Short mmCIF file of N, CA, C and O in Angstrom, two decimals:
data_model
loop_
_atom_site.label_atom_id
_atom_site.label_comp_id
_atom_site.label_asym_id
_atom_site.label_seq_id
_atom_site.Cartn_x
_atom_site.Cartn_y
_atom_site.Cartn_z
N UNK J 242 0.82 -1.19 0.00
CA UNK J 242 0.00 0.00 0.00
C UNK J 242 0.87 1.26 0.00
O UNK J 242 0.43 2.41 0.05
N UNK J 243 1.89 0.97 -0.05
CA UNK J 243 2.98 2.28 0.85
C UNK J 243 3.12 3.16 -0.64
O UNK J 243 2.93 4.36 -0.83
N UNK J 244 3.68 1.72 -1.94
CA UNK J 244 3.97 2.40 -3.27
C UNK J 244 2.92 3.40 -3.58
O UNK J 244 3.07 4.61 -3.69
N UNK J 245 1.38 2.41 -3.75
CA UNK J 245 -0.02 3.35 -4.04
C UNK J 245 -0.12 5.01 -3.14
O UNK J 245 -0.29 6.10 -3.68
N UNK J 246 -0.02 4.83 -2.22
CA UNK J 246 0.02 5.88 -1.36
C UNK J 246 1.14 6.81 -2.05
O UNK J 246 0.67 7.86 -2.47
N UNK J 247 2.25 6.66 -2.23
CA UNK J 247 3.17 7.68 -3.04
C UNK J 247 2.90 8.06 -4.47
O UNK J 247 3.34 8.99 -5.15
N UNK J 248 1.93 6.97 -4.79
CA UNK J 248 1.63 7.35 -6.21
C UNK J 248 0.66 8.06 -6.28
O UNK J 248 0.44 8.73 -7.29
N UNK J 249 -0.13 8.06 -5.26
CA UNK J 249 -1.46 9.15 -5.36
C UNK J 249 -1.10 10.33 -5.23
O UNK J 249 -1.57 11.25 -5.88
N UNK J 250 -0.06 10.45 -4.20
CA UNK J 250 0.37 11.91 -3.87
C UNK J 250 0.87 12.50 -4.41
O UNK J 250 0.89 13.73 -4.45
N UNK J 251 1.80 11.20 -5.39
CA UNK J 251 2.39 12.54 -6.91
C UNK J 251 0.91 12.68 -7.86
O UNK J 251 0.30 13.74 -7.98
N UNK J 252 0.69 11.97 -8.20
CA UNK J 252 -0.84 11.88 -9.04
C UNK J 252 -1.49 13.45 -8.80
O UNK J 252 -1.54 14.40 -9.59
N UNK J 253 -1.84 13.36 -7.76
CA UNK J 253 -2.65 14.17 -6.92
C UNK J 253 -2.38 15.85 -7.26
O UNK J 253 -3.05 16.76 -7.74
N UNK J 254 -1.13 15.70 -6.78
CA UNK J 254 -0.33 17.31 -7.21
C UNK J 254 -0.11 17.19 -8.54
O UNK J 254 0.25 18.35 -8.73
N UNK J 255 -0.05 16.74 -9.48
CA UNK J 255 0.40 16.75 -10.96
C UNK J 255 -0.95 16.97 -11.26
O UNK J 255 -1.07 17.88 -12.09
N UNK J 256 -2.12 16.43 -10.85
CA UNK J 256 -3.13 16.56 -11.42
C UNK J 256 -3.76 18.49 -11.25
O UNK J 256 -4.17 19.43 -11.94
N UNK J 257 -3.45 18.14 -9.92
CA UNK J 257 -4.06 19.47 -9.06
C UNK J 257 -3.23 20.78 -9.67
O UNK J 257 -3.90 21.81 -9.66
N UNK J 258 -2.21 20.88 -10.08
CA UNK J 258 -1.07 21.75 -10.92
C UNK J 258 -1.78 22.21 -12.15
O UNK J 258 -2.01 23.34 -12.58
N UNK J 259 -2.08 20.90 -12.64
CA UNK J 259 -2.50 21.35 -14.11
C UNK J 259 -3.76 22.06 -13.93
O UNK J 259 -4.00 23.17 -14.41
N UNK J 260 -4.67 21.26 -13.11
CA UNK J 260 -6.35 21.84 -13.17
C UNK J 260 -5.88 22.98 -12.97
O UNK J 260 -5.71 23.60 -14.02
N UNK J 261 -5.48 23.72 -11.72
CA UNK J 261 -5.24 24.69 -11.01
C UNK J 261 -5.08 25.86 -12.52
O UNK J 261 -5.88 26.77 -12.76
N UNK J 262 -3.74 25.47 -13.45
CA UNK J 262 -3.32 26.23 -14.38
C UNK J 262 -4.11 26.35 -15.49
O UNK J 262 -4.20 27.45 -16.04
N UNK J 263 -4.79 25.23 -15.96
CA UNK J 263 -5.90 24.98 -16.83
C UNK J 263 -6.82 26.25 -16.78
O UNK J 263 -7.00 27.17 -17.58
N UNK J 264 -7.43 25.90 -15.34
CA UNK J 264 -9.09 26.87 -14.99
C UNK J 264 -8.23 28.32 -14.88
O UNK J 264 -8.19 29.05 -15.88
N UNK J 265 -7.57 28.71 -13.64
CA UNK J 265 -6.93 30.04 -13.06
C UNK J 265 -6.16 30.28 -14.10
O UNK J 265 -5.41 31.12 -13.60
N UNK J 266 -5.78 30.14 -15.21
CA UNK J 266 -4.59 31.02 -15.84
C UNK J 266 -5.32 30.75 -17.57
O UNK J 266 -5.85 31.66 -18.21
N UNK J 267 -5.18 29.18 -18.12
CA UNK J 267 -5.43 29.08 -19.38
C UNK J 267 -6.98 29.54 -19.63
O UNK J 267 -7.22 30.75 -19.57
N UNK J 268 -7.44 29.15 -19.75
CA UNK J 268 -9.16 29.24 -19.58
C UNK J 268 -9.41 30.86 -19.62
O UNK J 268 -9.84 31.45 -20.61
N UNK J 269 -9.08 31.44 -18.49
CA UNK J 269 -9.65 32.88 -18.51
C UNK J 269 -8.65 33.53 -19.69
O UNK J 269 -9.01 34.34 -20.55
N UNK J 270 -7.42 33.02 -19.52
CA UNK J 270 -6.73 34.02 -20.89
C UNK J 270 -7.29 33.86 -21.91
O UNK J 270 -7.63 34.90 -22.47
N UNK J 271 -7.58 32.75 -22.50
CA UNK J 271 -8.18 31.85 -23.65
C UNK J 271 -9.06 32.56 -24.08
O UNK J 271 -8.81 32.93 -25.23
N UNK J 272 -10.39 33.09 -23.52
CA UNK J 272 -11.78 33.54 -23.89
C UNK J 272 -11.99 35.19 -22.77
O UNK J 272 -13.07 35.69 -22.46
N UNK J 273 -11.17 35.49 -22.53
CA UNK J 273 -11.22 36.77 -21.64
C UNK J 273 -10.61 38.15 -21.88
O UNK J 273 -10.97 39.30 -21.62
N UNK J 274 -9.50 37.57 -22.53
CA UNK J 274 -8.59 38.26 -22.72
C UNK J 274 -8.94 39.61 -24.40
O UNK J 274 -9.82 39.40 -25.23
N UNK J 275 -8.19 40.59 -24.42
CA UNK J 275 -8.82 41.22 -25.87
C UNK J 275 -8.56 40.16 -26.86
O UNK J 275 -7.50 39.74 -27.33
N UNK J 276 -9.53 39.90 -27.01
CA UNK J 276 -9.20 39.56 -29.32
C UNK J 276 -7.91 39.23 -30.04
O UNK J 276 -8.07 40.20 -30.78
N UNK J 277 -7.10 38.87 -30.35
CA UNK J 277 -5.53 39.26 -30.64
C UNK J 277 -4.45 39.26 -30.14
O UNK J 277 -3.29 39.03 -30.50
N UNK J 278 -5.19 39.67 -28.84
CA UNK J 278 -3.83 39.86 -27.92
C UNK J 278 -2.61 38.56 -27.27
O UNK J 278 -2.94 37.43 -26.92
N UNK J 279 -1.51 39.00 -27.27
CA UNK J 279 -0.32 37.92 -26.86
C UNK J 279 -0.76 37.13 -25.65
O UNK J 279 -0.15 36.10 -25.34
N UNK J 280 -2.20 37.74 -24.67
CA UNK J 280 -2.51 37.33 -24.01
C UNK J 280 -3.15 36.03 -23.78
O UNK J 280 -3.06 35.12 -22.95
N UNK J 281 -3.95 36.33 -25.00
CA UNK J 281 -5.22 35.21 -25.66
C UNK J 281 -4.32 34.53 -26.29
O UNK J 281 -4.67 33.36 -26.20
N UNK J 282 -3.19 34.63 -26.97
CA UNK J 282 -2.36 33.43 -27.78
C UNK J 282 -2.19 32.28 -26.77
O UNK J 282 -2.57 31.12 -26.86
N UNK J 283 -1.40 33.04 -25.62
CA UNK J 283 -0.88 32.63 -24.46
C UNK J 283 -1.67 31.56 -24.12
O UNK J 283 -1.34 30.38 -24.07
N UNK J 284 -3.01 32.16 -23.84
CA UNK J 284 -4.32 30.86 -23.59
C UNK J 284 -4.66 30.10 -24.52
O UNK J 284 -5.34 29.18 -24.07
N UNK J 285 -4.50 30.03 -25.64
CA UNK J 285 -4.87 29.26 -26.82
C UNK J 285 -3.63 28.55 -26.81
O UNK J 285 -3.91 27.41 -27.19
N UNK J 286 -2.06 28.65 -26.51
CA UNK J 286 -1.98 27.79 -26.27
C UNK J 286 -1.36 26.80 -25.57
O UNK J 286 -0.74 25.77 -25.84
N UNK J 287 -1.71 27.39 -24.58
CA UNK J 287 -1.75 26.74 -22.98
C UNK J 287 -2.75 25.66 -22.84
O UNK J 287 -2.59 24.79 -21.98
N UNK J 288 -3.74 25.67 -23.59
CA UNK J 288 -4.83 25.31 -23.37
C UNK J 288 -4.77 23.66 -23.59
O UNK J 288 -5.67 22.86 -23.32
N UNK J 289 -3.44 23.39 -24.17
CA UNK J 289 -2.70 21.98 -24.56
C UNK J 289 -2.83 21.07 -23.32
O UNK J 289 -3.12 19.88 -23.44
N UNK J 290 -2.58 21.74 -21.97
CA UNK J 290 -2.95 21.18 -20.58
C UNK J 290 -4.23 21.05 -20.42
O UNK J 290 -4.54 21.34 -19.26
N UNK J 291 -5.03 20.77 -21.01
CA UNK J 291 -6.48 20.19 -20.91
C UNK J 291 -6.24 18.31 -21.34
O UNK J 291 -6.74 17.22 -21.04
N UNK J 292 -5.51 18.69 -21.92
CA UNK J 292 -4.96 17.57 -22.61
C UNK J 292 -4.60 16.20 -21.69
O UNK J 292 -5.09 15.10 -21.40
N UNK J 293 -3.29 17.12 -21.41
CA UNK J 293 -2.68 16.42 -20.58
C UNK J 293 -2.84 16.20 -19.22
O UNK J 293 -2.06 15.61 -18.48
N UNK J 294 -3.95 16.74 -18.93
CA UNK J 294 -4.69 16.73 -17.30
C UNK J 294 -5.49 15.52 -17.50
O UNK J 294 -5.31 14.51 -16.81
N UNK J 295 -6.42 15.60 -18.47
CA UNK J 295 -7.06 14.26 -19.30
C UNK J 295 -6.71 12.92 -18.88
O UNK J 295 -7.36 12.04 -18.31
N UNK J 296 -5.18 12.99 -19.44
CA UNK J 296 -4.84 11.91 -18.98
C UNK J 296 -4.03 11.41 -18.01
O UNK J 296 -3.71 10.26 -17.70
N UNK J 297 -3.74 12.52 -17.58
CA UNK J 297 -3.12 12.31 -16.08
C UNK J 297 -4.08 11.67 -14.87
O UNK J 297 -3.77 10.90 -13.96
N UNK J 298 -5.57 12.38 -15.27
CA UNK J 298 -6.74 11.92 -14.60
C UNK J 298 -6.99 11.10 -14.56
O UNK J 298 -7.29 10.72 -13.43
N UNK J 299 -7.08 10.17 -15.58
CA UNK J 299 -7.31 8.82 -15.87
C UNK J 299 -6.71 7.67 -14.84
O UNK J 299 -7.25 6.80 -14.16
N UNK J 300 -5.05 8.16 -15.08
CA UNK J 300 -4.30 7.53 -14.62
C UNK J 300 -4.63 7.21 -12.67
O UNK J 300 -4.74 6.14 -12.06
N UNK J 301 -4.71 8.69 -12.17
CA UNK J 301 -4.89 9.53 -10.85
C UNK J 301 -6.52 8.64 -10.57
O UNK J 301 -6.74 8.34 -9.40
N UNK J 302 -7.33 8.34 -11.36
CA UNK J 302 -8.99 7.49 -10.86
C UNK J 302 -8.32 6.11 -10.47
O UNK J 302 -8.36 5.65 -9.33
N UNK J 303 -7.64 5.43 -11.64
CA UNK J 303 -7.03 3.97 -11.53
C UNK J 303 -6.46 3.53 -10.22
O UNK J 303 -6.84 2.53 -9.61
N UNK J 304 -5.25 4.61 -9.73
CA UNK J 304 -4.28 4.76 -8.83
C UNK J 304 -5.55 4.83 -7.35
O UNK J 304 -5.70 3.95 -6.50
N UNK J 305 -6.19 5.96 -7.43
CA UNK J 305 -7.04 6.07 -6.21
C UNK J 305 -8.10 5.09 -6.02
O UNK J 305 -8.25 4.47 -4.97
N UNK J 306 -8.87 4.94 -7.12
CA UNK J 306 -9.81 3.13 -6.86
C UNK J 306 -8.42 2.19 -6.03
O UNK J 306 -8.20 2.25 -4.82
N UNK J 307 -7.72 1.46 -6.89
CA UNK J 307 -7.32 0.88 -6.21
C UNK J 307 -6.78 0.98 -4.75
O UNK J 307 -6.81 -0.02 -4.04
N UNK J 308 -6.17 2.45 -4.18
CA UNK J 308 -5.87 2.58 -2.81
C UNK J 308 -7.24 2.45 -1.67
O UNK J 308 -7.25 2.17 -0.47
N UNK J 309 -8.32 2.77 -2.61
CA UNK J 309 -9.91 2.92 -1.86
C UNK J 309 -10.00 1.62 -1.43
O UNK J 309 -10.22 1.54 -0.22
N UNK J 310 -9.87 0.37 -2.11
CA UNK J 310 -10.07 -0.48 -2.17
C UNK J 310 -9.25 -1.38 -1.18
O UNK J 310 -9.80 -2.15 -0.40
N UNK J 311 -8.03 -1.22 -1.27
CA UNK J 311 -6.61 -1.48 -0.49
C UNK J 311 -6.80 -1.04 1.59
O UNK J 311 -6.37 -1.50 2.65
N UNK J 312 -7.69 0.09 1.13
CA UNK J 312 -7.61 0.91 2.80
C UNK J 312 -9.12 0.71 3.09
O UNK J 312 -9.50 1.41 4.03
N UNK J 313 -9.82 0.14 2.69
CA UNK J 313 -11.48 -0.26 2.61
C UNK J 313 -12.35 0.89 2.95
O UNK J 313 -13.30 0.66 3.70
N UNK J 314 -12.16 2.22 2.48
CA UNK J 314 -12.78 3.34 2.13
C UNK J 314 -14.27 3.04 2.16
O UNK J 314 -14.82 1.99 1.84
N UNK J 315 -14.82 4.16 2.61
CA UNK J 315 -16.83 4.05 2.25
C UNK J 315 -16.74 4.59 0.69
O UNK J 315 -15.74 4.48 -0.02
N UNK J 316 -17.70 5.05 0.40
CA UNK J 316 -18.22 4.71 -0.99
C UNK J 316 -17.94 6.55 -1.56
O UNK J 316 -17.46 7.16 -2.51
N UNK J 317 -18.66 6.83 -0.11
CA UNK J 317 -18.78 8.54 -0.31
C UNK J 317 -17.30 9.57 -0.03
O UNK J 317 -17.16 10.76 -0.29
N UNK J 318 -16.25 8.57 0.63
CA UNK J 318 -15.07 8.79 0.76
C UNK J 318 -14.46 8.88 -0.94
O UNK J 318 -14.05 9.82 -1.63
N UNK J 319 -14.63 7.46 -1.17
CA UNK J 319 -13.71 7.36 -2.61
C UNK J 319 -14.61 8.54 -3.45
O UNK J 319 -14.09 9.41 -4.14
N UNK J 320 -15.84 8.41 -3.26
CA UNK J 320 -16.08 9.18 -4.87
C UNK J 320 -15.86 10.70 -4.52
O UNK J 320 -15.77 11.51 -5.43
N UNK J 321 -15.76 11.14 -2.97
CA UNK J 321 -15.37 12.31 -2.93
C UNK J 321 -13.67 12.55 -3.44
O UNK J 321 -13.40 13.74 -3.56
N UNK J 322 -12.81 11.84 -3.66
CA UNK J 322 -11.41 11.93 -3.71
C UNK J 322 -11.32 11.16 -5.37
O UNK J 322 -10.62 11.73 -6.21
N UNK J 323 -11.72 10.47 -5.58
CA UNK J 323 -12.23 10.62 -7.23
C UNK J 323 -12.51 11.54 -7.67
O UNK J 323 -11.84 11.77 -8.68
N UNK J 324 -13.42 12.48 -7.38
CA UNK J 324 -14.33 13.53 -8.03
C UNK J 324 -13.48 14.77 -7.44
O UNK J 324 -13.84 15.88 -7.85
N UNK J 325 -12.28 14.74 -6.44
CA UNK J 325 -11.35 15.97 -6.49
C UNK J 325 -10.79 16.42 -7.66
O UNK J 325 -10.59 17.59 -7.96
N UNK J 326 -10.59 15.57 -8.21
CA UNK J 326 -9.68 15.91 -9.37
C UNK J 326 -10.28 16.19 -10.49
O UNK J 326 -9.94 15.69 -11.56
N UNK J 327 -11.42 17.19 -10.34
CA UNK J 327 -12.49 17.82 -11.38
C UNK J 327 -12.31 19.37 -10.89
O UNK J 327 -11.95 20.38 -11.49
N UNK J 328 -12.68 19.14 -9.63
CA UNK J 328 -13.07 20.78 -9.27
C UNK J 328 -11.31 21.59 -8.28
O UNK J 328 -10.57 21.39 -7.32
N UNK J 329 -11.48 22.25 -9.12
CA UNK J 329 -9.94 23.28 -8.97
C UNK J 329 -9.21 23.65 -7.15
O UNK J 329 -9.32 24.45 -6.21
N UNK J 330 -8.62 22.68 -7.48
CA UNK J 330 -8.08 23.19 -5.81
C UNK J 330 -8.17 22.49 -4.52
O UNK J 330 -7.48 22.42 -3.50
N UNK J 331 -9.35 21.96 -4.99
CA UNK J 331 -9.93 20.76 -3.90
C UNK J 331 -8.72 19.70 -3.80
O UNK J 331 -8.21 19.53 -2.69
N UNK J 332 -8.32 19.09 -4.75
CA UNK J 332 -7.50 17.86 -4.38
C UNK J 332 -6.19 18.12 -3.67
O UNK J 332 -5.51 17.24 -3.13
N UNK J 333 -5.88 19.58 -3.73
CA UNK J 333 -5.02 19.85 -2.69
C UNK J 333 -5.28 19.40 -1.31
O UNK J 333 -4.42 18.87 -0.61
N UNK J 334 -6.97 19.73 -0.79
CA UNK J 334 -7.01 19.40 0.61
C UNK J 334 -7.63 18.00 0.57
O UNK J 334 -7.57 17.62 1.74
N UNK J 335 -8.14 17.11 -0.11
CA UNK J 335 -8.65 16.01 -0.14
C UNK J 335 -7.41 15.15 -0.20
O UNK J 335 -7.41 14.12 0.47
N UNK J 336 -6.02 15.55 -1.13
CA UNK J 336 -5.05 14.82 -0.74
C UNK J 336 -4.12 14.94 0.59
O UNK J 336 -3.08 14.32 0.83
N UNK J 337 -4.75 15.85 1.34
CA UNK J 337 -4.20 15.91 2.53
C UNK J 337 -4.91 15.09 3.51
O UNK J 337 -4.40 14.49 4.46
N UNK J 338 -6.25 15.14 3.14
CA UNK J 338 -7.24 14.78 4.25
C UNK J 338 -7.07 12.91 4.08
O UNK J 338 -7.45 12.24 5.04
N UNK J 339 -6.58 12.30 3.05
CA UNK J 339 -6.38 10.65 2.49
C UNK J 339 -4.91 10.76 3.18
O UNK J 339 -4.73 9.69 3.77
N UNK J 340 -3.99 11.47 3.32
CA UNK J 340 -2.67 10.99 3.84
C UNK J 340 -3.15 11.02 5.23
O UNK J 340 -2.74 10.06 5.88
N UNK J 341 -3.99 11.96 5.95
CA UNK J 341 -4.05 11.97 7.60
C UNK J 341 -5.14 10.57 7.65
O UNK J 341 -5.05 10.16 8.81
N UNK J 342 -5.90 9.88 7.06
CA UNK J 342 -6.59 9.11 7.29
C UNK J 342 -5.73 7.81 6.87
O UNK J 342 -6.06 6.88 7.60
N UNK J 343 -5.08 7.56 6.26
CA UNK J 343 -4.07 6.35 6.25
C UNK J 343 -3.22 6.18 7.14
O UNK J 343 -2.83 5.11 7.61
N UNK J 344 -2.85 7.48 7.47
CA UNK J 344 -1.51 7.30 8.50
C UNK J 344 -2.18 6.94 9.63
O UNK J 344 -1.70 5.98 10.24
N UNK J 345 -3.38 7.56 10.18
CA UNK J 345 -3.92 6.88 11.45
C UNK J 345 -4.68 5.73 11.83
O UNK J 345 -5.04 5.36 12.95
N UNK J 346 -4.99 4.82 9.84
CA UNK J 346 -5.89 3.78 9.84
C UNK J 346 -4.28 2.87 9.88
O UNK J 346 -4.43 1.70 10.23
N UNK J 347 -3.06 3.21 9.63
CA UNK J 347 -2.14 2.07 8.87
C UNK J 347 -1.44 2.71 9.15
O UNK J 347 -0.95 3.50 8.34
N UNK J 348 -0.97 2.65 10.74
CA UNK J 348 0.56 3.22 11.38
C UNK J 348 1.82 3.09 10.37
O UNK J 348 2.75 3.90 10.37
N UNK J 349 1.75 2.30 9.77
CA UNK J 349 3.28 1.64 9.13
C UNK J 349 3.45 2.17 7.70
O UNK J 349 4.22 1.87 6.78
N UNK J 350 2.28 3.24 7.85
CA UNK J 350 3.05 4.59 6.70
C UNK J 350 3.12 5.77 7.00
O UNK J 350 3.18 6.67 6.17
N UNK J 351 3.12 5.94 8.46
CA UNK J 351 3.62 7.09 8.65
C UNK J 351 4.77 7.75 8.12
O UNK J 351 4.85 8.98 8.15
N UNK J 352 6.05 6.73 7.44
CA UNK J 352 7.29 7.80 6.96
C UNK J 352 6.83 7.78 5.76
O UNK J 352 7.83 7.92 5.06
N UNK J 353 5.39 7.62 4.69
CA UNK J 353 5.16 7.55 3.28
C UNK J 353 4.86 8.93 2.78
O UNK J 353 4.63 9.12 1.58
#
């Protein structure tokens, strides 16, 4: 469980990086910005991290089912920490709130 647990946590922040840059930076430059501007390029094409969040996500559902499964999670646990990695920012504290709940369900990852 110790590997899964390190893999979520990179998962987690790689995922949470991109959303974060995706929504807060690409997105609003993309369609906000004037018409033309180096600004709007900027977002058009930045916007390549939609992409690659995509499938980072994918990866980040696989990785977290299986730890849900591994640490015998409720239902409303996993799909809340599944469904972090949609809405911007959240999986920052949802991946905090899965490391304090392992470490105190499964002493023997406290150094993970």
């Amino acid at each position: 469980m110790k590997n899964l647990l390190t893999a979520y946590r990179a998962l987690a922040m790689v995922v949470g990086v991109l959303l974060a840059f995706g929504a807060l930076v690409a997105f609003p430059l993309k369609y906000f910005a004037a018409e033309g501007s180096s600004a709007q390029e900027f977002g058009e094409q930045a916007s390549i991290v939609w992409l690659v969040h995509g499938w980072v996500f994918i990866v980040y559902v696989v990785v977290s089912f299986l730890l849900s499964r591994r640490a015998g999670w409720t239902l409303g646990f996993t799909a809340t920490v599944l469904v972090a990695g949609l809405i911007p920012l959240l999986i920052f504290w949802v991946e905090r709130q899965v490391v304090r709940r392992l470490r105190s369900e499964h002493p023997e990852l406290a150094s993970a």
